Structures are given as C-alpha cells and as structure tokens.
Amino acid sequence: MAPVLKTADELKIMREAGRIVAQAHEEMRKAVKPGVTTKELDIIAETVIRDHGATPAFLDYAPGHHPPYPATITASINDELVHGIPSADRVLKEGDVIGLDVACFHQGYVGDAAFTHPVGEVSRSAKRLLEACEQALMEAIKASVLGNKISDVAKATSKFAGRKGYSVAHEYTGHGVGKAMHEEPQVPNWWPGKNSRYQWMDYELQVGMTYAIEPMLIAGRNDLYELDDQWTVATKDGSLTAHFEHTVAITDGEPEILTLL
Ligand code: MG
C-alpha cells in the first residue's frame, strides 16, 4: 500500500496537531522529577490536549491482542522500552530515565512524538544513552530527503546506534502518520543490509509523505518481553532503554519536523 501524500492544507493542520503534542511534552518535561507519579504526567498531557480541543490518540486504542489502552501517554521507566501504562503507583526516583510518548487527534489528523528524560541526576551511561538516541533520531531526520528511500532512513538510525554500541528494537518501528495514527510506510530503526528481502524498505521518499521516526535504543541486548498488563514492553536482560520520536514531513528541501513548539 502506498503512503498517503498530504496537501499544504493538510500539513497546516498536522503542524497544529504536532504543536499540541509538543506543548504536552513541554509541560510534562517541566514536571518530571523524583516523587512525581506517571499518572500525574498523564493528567498533565491530557489536560493540554483537551484544552486545545484535541483528543488523546492512544486512549482506547486496541490493536491485535492488546486490551483498550487506558491512558493518554505511555510512560516507560528504565528497562521498559515502550507502552508503559501510567499509574498512581509508579513514582519516579532520582536516577530513573522516563520515556514519554504522546499522540493526539486534531481536526482529524494526528501528531505523535516521544522523549526520554533523566529524573534528577542520572548515571553517565544513562546520559550517554539518551544523547545517542536523540542524535540517532536527528540522523534519521537528516536522511529524510528526496532521492533517499525508507531503507536510508533506517540505515541512518541503525548505523548510528551501532557505532555508539547500542542495540535497536526490531519489533517496533516508526510509521506513516496522517488521518490515522499508523499509516504506510513503516519506518524501521534497523537495516537488514543490501539485497534484503524487505523490498518495501526500497520505497522512495516523496514530497508530502508524513511519518513518525522513533529510534528505540537498548544498552544491552534486543531481547524483549511483554508484561502481564499486555502493553508494557521491557528488556529481558534488564538493560536501560531510550526512545525519541518526531513526526516529520518530506519536502523538496529539508525535512520539516511537525512536532515542534
Ligand atoms: Mg509515538
């Protein structure tokens, strides 16, 4: 299936959706500190989204075997890679890293972004992981230009992470974003190498494509399991993880990040 190309009018709405998501992230970022619960962060994000007349995109989302998602954000702590469910019982501690992902629907279009924050002072290795993950995202955004393919974007993330000594998640990928939260194309963080059987990765980038790039870096092995809540995904070896995401639009020049303040 081909990606849905967006018009200038659609991009205008997606830019607004992205700004709402960025605002929710900004308010959460200010609130992240030891003693705060992930439920409190969820309320902050939901309030920003609803104050703008938008709706949380994760709420009640129920793909595949998953039960309906019960919150606005995902809040994944330390070894939790993605999809951590916010809870009044999860209290942030000094030295934790907290991955926050949030998306909203605004006038029928989605904005989607994620950041991982240090809680208070964190170890040097945690700081290094977070910096590498954010940089991997920037490398993938830089690769999102005409003349490149989806495989070039995947390669940018994968190679950068590898150079820094980190694994990337294979099972979870970036994705097209538009009227739906998940559209074509998939945007992987791993690159299977030349002559791979993943021919869909050879899809050429086109003006008007909009997709979320979301590197997920793992300090240890890419070996994951799902918790009993049927959502939270964590590393089997307990190693630290990071996750950063922006929604971007392909233009005839530099890619545009849509999820900015
Ligand atoms: Mg997301």
PDB file of C-alpha atoms and ligand atoms in Angstrom:
ATOM      1  CA  MET A   1       0.000   0.000   0.000  1.00  0.00           C
ATOM      2  CA  ALA A   2       1.323   3.409  -0.938  1.00  0.00           C
ATOM      3  CA  PRO A   3       1.723   6.186   1.609  1.00  0.00           C
ATOM      4  CA  VAL A   4      -0.902   8.940   1.670  1.00  0.00           C
ATOM      5  CA  LEU A   5       0.646  12.185   0.413  1.00  0.00           C
ATOM      6  CA  LYS A   6      -0.528  15.309   2.217  1.00  0.00           C
ATOM      7  CA  THR A   7      -1.552  18.651   0.675  1.00  0.00           C
ATOM      8  CA  ALA A   8      -0.353  22.013   2.003  1.00  0.00           C
ATOM      9  CA  ASP A   9      -3.718  22.457   3.786  1.00  0.00           C
ATOM     10  CA  GLU A  10      -3.391  19.075   5.464  1.00  0.00           C
ATOM     11  CA  LEU A  11       0.173  19.852   6.517  1.00  0.00           C
ATOM     12  CA  LYS A  12      -1.069  23.054   8.148  1.00  0.00           C
ATOM     13  CA  ILE A  13      -3.422  21.016  10.362  1.00  0.00           C
ATOM     14  CA  MET A  14      -0.732  18.427  11.064  1.00  0.00           C
ATOM     15  CA  ARG A  15       1.631  21.204  12.137  1.00  0.00           C
ATOM     16  CA  GLU A  16      -1.032  22.324  14.646  1.00  0.00           C
ATOM     17  CA  ALA A  17      -1.529  18.760  15.869  1.00  0.00           C
ATOM     18  CA  GLY A  18       2.230  18.478  16.256  1.00  0.00           C
ATOM     19  CA  ARG A  19       2.418  21.708  18.217  1.00  0.00           C
ATOM     20  CA  ILE A  20      -0.222  20.474  20.677  1.00  0.00           C
ATOM     21  CA  VAL A  21       1.781  17.295  21.228  1.00  0.00           C
ATOM     22  CA  ALA A  22       4.956  19.375  21.670  1.00  0.00           C
ATOM     23  CA  GLN A  23       3.159  21.545  24.233  1.00  0.00           C
ATOM     24  CA  ALA A  24       2.048  18.451  26.160  1.00  0.00           C
ATOM     25  CA  HIS A  25       5.669  17.255  26.165  1.00  0.00           C
ATOM     26  CA  GLU A  26       6.935  20.633  27.336  1.00  0.00           C
ATOM     27  CA  GLU A  27       4.542  20.635  30.306  1.00  0.00           C
ATOM     28  CA  MET A  28       5.468  17.052  31.203  1.00  0.00           C
ATOM     29  CA  ARG A  29       9.178  17.783  30.866  1.00  0.00           C
ATOM     30  CA  LYS A  30       8.844  20.579  33.433  1.00  0.00           C
ATOM     31  CA  ALA A  31       7.026  18.213  35.813  1.00  0.00           C
ATOM     32  CA  VAL A  32       9.469  15.279  35.620  1.00  0.00           C
ATOM     33  CA  LYS A  33      11.258  14.984  38.964  1.00  0.00           C
ATOM     34  CA  PRO A  34      11.701  12.499  41.790  1.00  0.00           C
ATOM     35  CA  GLY A  35       8.403  11.870  43.612  1.00  0.00           C
ATOM     36  CA  VAL A  36       6.109  12.502  40.644  1.00  0.00           C
ATOM     37  CA  THR A  37       3.863   9.642  39.521  1.00  0.00           C
ATOM     38  CA  THR A  38       3.382   8.654  35.899  1.00  0.00           C
ATOM     39  CA  LYS A  39      -0.362   9.173  36.408  1.00  0.00           C
ATOM     40  CA  GLU A  40       0.310  12.840  37.214  1.00  0.00           C
ATOM     41  CA  LEU A  41       2.247  13.186  33.945  1.00  0.00           C
ATOM     42  CA  ASP A  42      -0.654  11.559  32.106  1.00  0.00           C
ATOM     43  CA  ILE A  43      -3.110  14.092  33.540  1.00  0.00           C
ATOM     44  CA  ILE A  44      -0.817  16.966  32.509  1.00  0.00           C
ATOM     45  CA  ALA A  45      -0.676  15.750  28.893  1.00  0.00           C
ATOM     46  CA  GLU A  46      -4.405  15.028  28.694  1.00  0.00           C
ATOM     47  CA  THR A  47      -5.205  18.493  30.033  1.00  0.00           C
ATOM     48  CA  VAL A  48      -3.036  20.230  27.404  1.00  0.00           C
ATOM     49  CA  ILE A  49      -4.559  18.146  24.604  1.00  0.00           C
ATOM     50  CA  ARG A  50      -8.180  18.669  25.668  1.00  0.00           C
ATOM     51  CA  ASP A  51      -7.612  22.391  26.352  1.00  0.00           C
ATOM     52  CA  HIS A  52      -6.763  22.691  22.645  1.00  0.00           C
ATOM     53  CA  GLY A  53      -9.959  20.875  21.633  1.00  0.00           C
ATOM     54  CA  ALA A  54      -7.928  17.834  20.547  1.00  0.00           C
ATOM     55  CA  THR A  55      -8.290  14.229  21.756  1.00  0.00           C
ATOM     56  CA  PRO A  56      -5.706  11.751  23.030  1.00  0.00           C
ATOM     57  CA  ALA A  57      -4.919   9.260  20.261  1.00  0.00           C
ATOM     58  CA  PHE A  58      -3.724   6.368  22.438  1.00  0.00           C
ATOM     59  CA  LEU A  59      -6.823   6.292  24.661  1.00  0.00           C
ATOM     60  CA  ASP A  60      -8.899   3.159  23.899  1.00  0.00           C
ATOM     61  CA  TYR A  61      -6.525   2.144  21.089  1.00  0.00           C
ATOM     62  CA  ALA A  62      -6.679  -1.667  20.918  1.00  0.00           C
ATOM     63  CA  PRO A  63      -4.681  -3.244  18.090  1.00  0.00           C
ATOM     64  CA  GLY A  64      -4.207  -7.014  17.853  1.00  0.00           C
ATOM     65  CA  HIS A  65      -4.264  -8.858  21.157  1.00  0.00           C
ATOM     66  CA  HIS A  66      -3.998  -5.682  23.269  1.00  0.00           C
ATOM     67  CA  PRO A  67      -6.808  -4.576  25.590  1.00  0.00           C
ATOM     68  CA  PRO A  68      -8.026  -0.963  25.018  1.00  0.00           C
ATOM     69  CA  TYR A  69      -5.227   1.386  26.089  1.00  0.00           C
ATOM     70  CA  PRO A  70      -6.351   3.163  29.276  1.00  0.00           C
ATOM     71  CA  ALA A  71      -4.399   6.457  29.158  1.00  0.00           C
ATOM     72  CA  THR A  72      -3.217   9.488  27.171  1.00  0.00           C
ATOM     73  CA  ILE A  73       0.537   8.829  27.371  1.00  0.00           C
ATOM     74  CA  THR A  74       2.815   5.869  27.565  1.00  0.00           C
ATOM     75  CA  ALA A  75       5.353   6.214  30.383  1.00  0.00           C
ATOM     76  CA  SER A  76       8.170   3.677  30.241  1.00  0.00           C
ATOM     77  CA  ILE A  77      10.754   3.646  33.032  1.00  0.00           C
ATOM     78  CA  ASN A  78      14.370   2.390  32.697  1.00  0.00           C
ATOM     79  CA  ASP A  79      14.270  -1.165  31.262  1.00  0.00           C
ATOM     80  CA  GLU A  80      10.748  -0.567  29.921  1.00  0.00           C
ATOM     81  CA  LEU A  81      11.193   0.228  26.245  1.00  0.00           C
ATOM     82  CA  VAL A  82       7.709   1.361  25.222  1.00  0.00           C
ATOM     83  CA  HIS A  83       3.989   1.262  26.103  1.00  0.00           C
ATOM     84  CA  GLY A  84       4.300   1.596  29.901  1.00  0.00           C
ATOM     85  CA  ILE A  85       0.856   2.325  31.353  1.00  0.00           C
ATOM     86  CA  PRO A  86       0.740   5.387  33.649  1.00  0.00           C
ATOM     87  CA  SER A  87      -0.194   4.629  37.229  1.00  0.00           C
ATOM     88  CA  ALA A  88      -0.622   6.454  40.529  1.00  0.00           C
ATOM     89  CA  ASP A  89       1.596   3.720  41.986  1.00  0.00           C
ATOM     90  CA  ARG A  90       4.580   4.399  39.716  1.00  0.00           C
ATOM     91  CA  VAL A  91       6.681   7.054  41.432  1.00  0.00           C
ATOM     92  CA  LEU A  92       9.728   8.482  39.637  1.00  0.00           C
ATOM     93  CA  LYS A  93      13.000   8.107  41.524  1.00  0.00           C
ATOM     94  CA  GLU A  94      16.263  10.020  41.290  1.00  0.00           C
ATOM     95  CA  GLY A  95      18.401   8.349  38.620  1.00  0.00           C
ATOM     96  CA  ASP A  96      15.499   6.880  36.596  1.00  0.00           C
ATOM     97  CA  VAL A  97      15.015   7.586  32.926  1.00  0.00           C
ATOM     98  CA  ILE A  98      11.431   8.048  31.790  1.00  0.00           C
ATOM     99  CA  GLY A  99      10.297   7.613  28.185  1.00  0.00           C
ATOM    100  CA  LEU A 100       7.134   9.585  27.431  1.00  0.00           C
ATOM    101  CA  ASP A 101       5.165   9.088  24.219  1.00  0.00           C
ATOM    102  CA  VAL A 102       2.018  11.002  23.346  1.00  0.00           C
ATOM    103  CA  ALA A 103      -0.147  11.495  20.265  1.00  0.00           C
ATOM    104  CA  CYS A 104      -3.341  13.442  19.626  1.00  0.00           C
ATOM    105  CA  PHE A 105      -6.068  13.841  17.027  1.00  0.00           C
ATOM    106  CA  HIS A 106      -6.609  17.455  15.989  1.00  0.00           C
ATOM    107  CA  GLN A 107      -9.205  18.237  13.306  1.00  0.00           C
ATOM    108  CA  GLY A 108      -8.918  14.671  12.067  1.00  0.00           C
ATOM    109  CA  TYR A 109      -5.112  14.499  11.921  1.00  0.00           C
ATOM    110  CA  VAL A 110      -2.500  13.020  14.209  1.00  0.00           C
ATOM    111  CA  GLY A 111       0.665  14.414  15.799  1.00  0.00           C
ATOM    112  CA  ASP A 112       2.980  11.927  17.525  1.00  0.00           C
ATOM    113  CA  ALA A 113       6.220  12.471  19.467  1.00  0.00           C
ATOM    114  CA  ALA A 114       8.265  10.906  22.271  1.00  0.00           C
ATOM    115  CA  PHE A 115      11.117  11.967  24.528  1.00  0.00           C
ATOM    116  CA  THR A 116      13.117  10.244  27.233  1.00  0.00           C
ATOM    117  CA  HIS A 117      14.065  12.368  30.227  1.00  0.00           C
ATOM    118  CA  PRO A 118      16.501  11.918  33.074  1.00  0.00           C
ATOM    119  CA  VAL A 119      14.912  12.070  36.530  1.00  0.00           C
ATOM    120  CA  GLY A 120      17.178  14.263  38.645  1.00  0.00           C
ATOM    121  CA  GLU A 121      20.810  13.220  38.329  1.00  0.00           C
ATOM    122  CA  VAL A 122      21.367  10.079  36.266  1.00  0.00           C
ATOM    123  CA  SER A 123      24.435   7.942  35.650  1.00  0.00           C
ATOM    124  CA  ARG A 124      26.900   8.852  32.911  1.00  0.00           C
ATOM    125  CA  SER A 125      25.918   5.742  30.995  1.00  0.00           C
ATOM    126  CA  ALA A 126      22.236   6.732  31.105  1.00  0.00           C
ATOM    127  CA  LYS A 127      23.072  10.243  29.936  1.00  0.00           C
ATOM    128  CA  ARG A 128      25.141   8.836  27.079  1.00  0.00           C
ATOM    129  CA  LEU A 129      22.299   6.519  26.005  1.00  0.00           C
ATOM    130  CA  LEU A 130      19.751   9.355  25.971  1.00  0.00           C
ATOM    131  CA  GLU A 131      22.065  11.605  23.952  1.00  0.00           C
ATOM    132  CA  ALA A 132      22.771   8.829  21.457  1.00  0.00           C
ATOM    133  CA  CYS A 133      19.076   8.074  20.986  1.00  0.00           C
ATOM    134  CA  GLU A 134      18.175  11.710  20.384  1.00  0.00           C
ATOM    135  CA  GLN A 135      21.105  12.017  17.978  1.00  0.00           C
ATOM    136  CA  ALA A 136      20.006   8.847  16.156  1.00  0.00           C
ATOM    137  CA  LEU A 137      16.620  10.496  15.627  1.00  0.00           C
ATOM    138  CA  MET A 138      18.308  13.596  14.206  1.00  0.00           C
ATOM    139  CA  GLU A 139      20.419  11.446  11.854  1.00  0.00           C
ATOM    140  CA  ALA A 140      17.278   9.709  10.596  1.00  0.00           C
ATOM    141  CA  ILE A 141      15.535  13.059  10.100  1.00  0.00           C
ATOM    142  CA  LYS A 142      18.545  14.324   8.121  1.00  0.00           C
ATOM    143  CA  ALA A 143      18.247  11.254   5.885  1.00  0.00           C
ATOM    144  CA  SER A 144      14.572  12.020   5.184  1.00  0.00           C
ATOM    145  CA  VAL A 145      15.196  13.848   1.918  1.00  0.00           C
ATOM    146  CA  LEU A 146      14.217  13.321  -1.700  1.00  0.00           C
ATOM    147  CA  GLY A 147      16.424  10.842  -3.504  1.00  0.00           C
ATOM    148  CA  ASN A 148      16.546   8.634  -0.419  1.00  0.00           C
ATOM    149  CA  LYS A 149      14.492   5.563   0.398  1.00  0.00           C
ATOM    150  CA  ILE A 150      12.967   4.292   3.628  1.00  0.00           C
ATOM    151  CA  SER A 151      15.978   1.986   3.871  1.00  0.00           C
ATOM    152  CA  ASP A 152      18.278   5.044   4.003  1.00  0.00           C
ATOM    153  CA  VAL A 153      16.335   6.392   6.974  1.00  0.00           C
ATOM    154  CA  ALA A 154      16.505   3.002   8.700  1.00  0.00           C
ATOM    155  CA  LYS A 155      20.194   2.752   7.904  1.00  0.00           C
ATOM    156  CA  ALA A 156      20.888   6.179   9.442  1.00  0.00           C
ATOM    157  CA  THR A 157      19.364   5.129  12.781  1.00  0.00           C
ATOM    158  CA  SER A 158      20.791   1.639  12.764  1.00  0.00           C
ATOM    159  CA  LYS A 159      24.339   2.633  11.849  1.00  0.00           C
ATOM    160  CA  PHE A 160      24.492   5.494  14.325  1.00  0.00           C
ATOM    161  CA  ALA A 161      23.221   3.296  17.167  1.00  0.00           C
ATOM    162  CA  GLY A 162      25.669   0.564  16.217  1.00  0.00           C
ATOM    163  CA  ARG A 163      28.604   2.974  16.189  1.00  0.00           C
ATOM    164  CA  LYS A 164      27.675   4.033  19.723  1.00  0.00           C
ATOM    165  CA  GLY A 165      27.478   0.407  20.836  1.00  0.00           C
ATOM    166  CA  TYR A 166      23.715   0.137  21.292  1.00  0.00           C
ATOM    167  CA  SER A 167      21.080  -2.287  20.015  1.00  0.00           C
ATOM    168  CA  VAL A 168      17.919  -1.099  18.307  1.00  0.00           C
ATOM    169  CA  ALA A 169      14.467  -2.598  18.680  1.00  0.00           C
ATOM    170  CA  HIS A 170      13.392  -4.567  15.601  1.00  0.00           C
ATOM    171  CA  GLU A 171       9.811  -5.317  16.517  1.00  0.00           C
ATOM    172  CA  TYR A 172       8.720  -1.698  16.929  1.00  0.00           C
ATOM    173  CA  THR A 173       9.061   0.815  14.131  1.00  0.00           C
ATOM    174  CA  GLY A 174       8.215   4.327  13.085  1.00  0.00           C
ATOM    175  CA  HIS A 175       5.190   4.691  10.851  1.00  0.00           C
ATOM    176  CA  GLY A 176       3.305   6.931   8.467  1.00  0.00           C
ATOM    177  CA  VAL A 177       1.108   9.457  10.280  1.00  0.00           C
ATOM    178  CA  GLY A 178      -1.933  11.314   8.958  1.00  0.00           C
ATOM    179  CA  LYS A 179      -5.648  10.760   9.407  1.00  0.00           C
ATOM    180  CA  ALA A 180      -4.650   7.516  11.105  1.00  0.00           C
ATOM    181  CA  MET A 181      -2.005   7.101  13.785  1.00  0.00           C
ATOM    182  CA  HIS A 182      -0.399   4.286  11.801  1.00  0.00           C
ATOM    183  CA  GLU A 183      -0.241   4.599   8.022  1.00  0.00           C
ATOM    184  CA  GLU A 184       2.163   3.332   5.402  1.00  0.00           C
ATOM    185  CA  PRO A 185       5.126   3.307   5.306  1.00  0.00           C
ATOM    186  CA  GLN A 186       6.731   1.547   8.243  1.00  0.00           C
ATOM    187  CA  VAL A 187       9.958   3.276   9.230  1.00  0.00           C
ATOM    188  CA  PRO A 188      12.228   0.727  10.908  1.00  0.00           C
ATOM    189  CA  ASN A 189      15.187   1.512  13.137  1.00  0.00           C
ATOM    190  CA  TRP A 190      17.179  -1.436  11.823  1.00  0.00           C
ATOM    191  CA  TRP A 191      18.668  -2.056   8.448  1.00  0.00           C
ATOM    192  CA  PRO A 192      18.825  -5.641   7.221  1.00  0.00           C
ATOM    193  CA  GLY A 193      21.641  -4.924   4.748  1.00  0.00           C
ATOM    194  CA  LYS A 194      21.806  -4.848   0.973  1.00  0.00           C
ATOM    195  CA  ASN A 195      19.803  -7.346  -1.082  1.00  0.00           C
ATOM    196  CA  SER A 196      17.413  -7.901   1.780  1.00  0.00           C
ATOM    197  CA  ARG A 197      14.048  -9.491   1.211  1.00  0.00           C
ATOM    198  CA  TYR A 198      12.408  -6.427   2.752  1.00  0.00           C
ATOM    199  CA  GLN A 199      11.640  -4.821  -0.580  1.00  0.00           C
ATOM    200  CA  TRP A 200       9.164  -2.392   0.942  1.00  0.00           C
ATOM    201  CA  MET A 201      12.155  -0.659   2.507  1.00  0.00           C
ATOM    202  CA  ASP A 202      13.148   0.412  -1.002  1.00  0.00           C
ATOM    203  CA  TYR A 203      10.191   2.770  -1.087  1.00  0.00           C
ATOM    204  CA  GLU A 204      11.369   6.146  -2.376  1.00  0.00           C
ATOM    205  CA  LEU A 205      10.600   9.245  -0.342  1.00  0.00           C
ATOM    206  CA  GLN A 206       8.137  11.688  -1.913  1.00  0.00           C
ATOM    207  CA  VAL A 207       7.056  15.245  -1.183  1.00  0.00           C
ATOM    208  CA  GLY A 208       4.002  15.193   1.097  1.00  0.00           C
ATOM    209  CA  MET A 209       4.887  11.988   2.920  1.00  0.00           C
ATOM    210  CA  THR A 210       4.492  12.371   6.683  1.00  0.00           C
ATOM    211  CA  TYR A 211       5.851   9.837   9.105  1.00  0.00           C
ATOM    212  CA  ALA A 212       6.986   9.379  12.662  1.00  0.00           C
ATOM    213  CA  ILE A 213      10.602   8.315  13.146  1.00  0.00           C
ATOM    214  CA  GLU A 214      11.157   6.728  16.533  1.00  0.00           C
ATOM    215  CA  PRO A 215      14.508   5.181  17.390  1.00  0.00           C
ATOM    216  CA  MET A 216      14.410   2.908  20.431  1.00  0.00           C
ATOM    217  CA  LEU A 217      17.910   2.240  21.704  1.00  0.00           C
ATOM    218  CA  ILE A 218      18.863  -0.502  24.134  1.00  0.00           C
ATOM    219  CA  ALA A 219      22.055  -0.532  26.198  1.00  0.00           C
ATOM    220  CA  GLY A 220      22.029  -4.348  26.261  1.00  0.00           C
ATOM    221  CA  ARG A 221      20.516  -6.982  24.001  1.00  0.00           C
ATOM    222  CA  ASN A 222      17.480  -6.514  21.776  1.00  0.00           C
ATOM    223  CA  ASP A 223      15.546  -9.228  23.534  1.00  0.00           C
ATOM    224  CA  LEU A 224      12.165  -8.034  24.724  1.00  0.00           C
ATOM    225  CA  TYR A 225       9.107  -9.320  26.527  1.00  0.00           C
ATOM    226  CA  GLU A 226       5.624  -8.034  27.216  1.00  0.00           C
ATOM    227  CA  LEU A 227       4.443  -7.600  30.800  1.00  0.00           C
ATOM    228  CA  ASP A 228       1.224  -9.143  32.103  1.00  0.00           C
ATOM    229  CA  ASP A 229      -0.614  -5.854  31.503  1.00  0.00           C
ATOM    230  CA  GLN A 230      -0.427  -6.823  27.782  1.00  0.00           C
ATOM    231  CA  TRP A 231       1.098  -3.459  26.873  1.00  0.00           C
ATOM    232  CA  THR A 232       4.397  -2.681  28.584  1.00  0.00           C
ATOM    233  CA  VAL A 233       7.459  -3.923  26.667  1.00  0.00           C
ATOM    234  CA  ALA A 234      10.726  -4.346  28.593  1.00  0.00           C
ATOM    235  CA  THR A 235      14.219  -5.770  28.044  1.00  0.00           C
ATOM    236  CA  LYS A 236      14.777  -9.345  29.254  1.00  0.00           C
ATOM    237  CA  ASP A 237      18.291  -8.529  30.457  1.00  0.00           C
ATOM    238  CA  GLY A 238      17.007  -5.520  32.406  1.00  0.00           C
ATOM    239  CA  SER A 239      19.178  -3.118  30.424  1.00  0.00           C
ATOM    240  CA  LEU A 240      18.374   0.550  30.092  1.00  0.00           C
ATOM    241  CA  THR A 241      16.435   1.867  27.086  1.00  0.00           C
ATOM    242  CA  ALA A 242      15.663   5.194  25.420  1.00  0.00           C
ATOM    243  CA  HIS A 243      13.039   6.332  22.915  1.00  0.00           C
ATOM    244  CA  PHE A 244      12.786   9.581  20.947  1.00  0.00           C
ATOM    245  CA  GLU A 245      10.267  10.395  18.230  1.00  0.00           C
ATOM    246  CA  HIS A 246       9.211  13.232  15.939  1.00  0.00           C
ATOM    247  CA  THR A 247       6.617  13.394  13.184  1.00  0.00           C
ATOM    248  CA  VAL A 248       8.220  14.794  10.029  1.00  0.00           C
ATOM    249  CA  ALA A 249       7.072  15.870   6.555  1.00  0.00           C
ATOM    250  CA  ILE A 250       9.094  15.274   3.404  1.00  0.00           C
ATOM    251  CA  THR A 251       9.524  18.471   1.379  1.00  0.00           C
ATOM    252  CA  ASP A 252      11.534  19.332  -1.727  1.00  0.00           C
ATOM    253  CA  GLY A 253      14.210  20.674   0.636  1.00  0.00           C
ATOM    254  CA  GLU A 254      14.985  19.935   4.278  1.00  0.00           C
ATOM    255  CA  PRO A 255      12.534  17.657   6.095  1.00  0.00           C
ATOM    256  CA  GLU A 256      10.110  19.559   8.319  1.00  0.00           C
ATOM    257  CA  ILE A 257       9.671  18.463  11.918  1.00  0.00           C
ATOM    258  CA  LEU A 258       5.950  18.845  12.620  1.00  0.00           C
ATOM    259  CA  THR A 259       6.085  18.164  16.359  1.00  0.00           C
ATOM    260  CA  LEU A 260       7.744  21.384  17.490  1.00  0.00           C
ATOM    261  CA  LEU A 261       6.522  24.169  19.768  1.00  0.00           C
TER     262      LEU A 261
HETATM  263 MG    MG B   1       4.544   7.870  19.402  1.00  0.00          MG
END
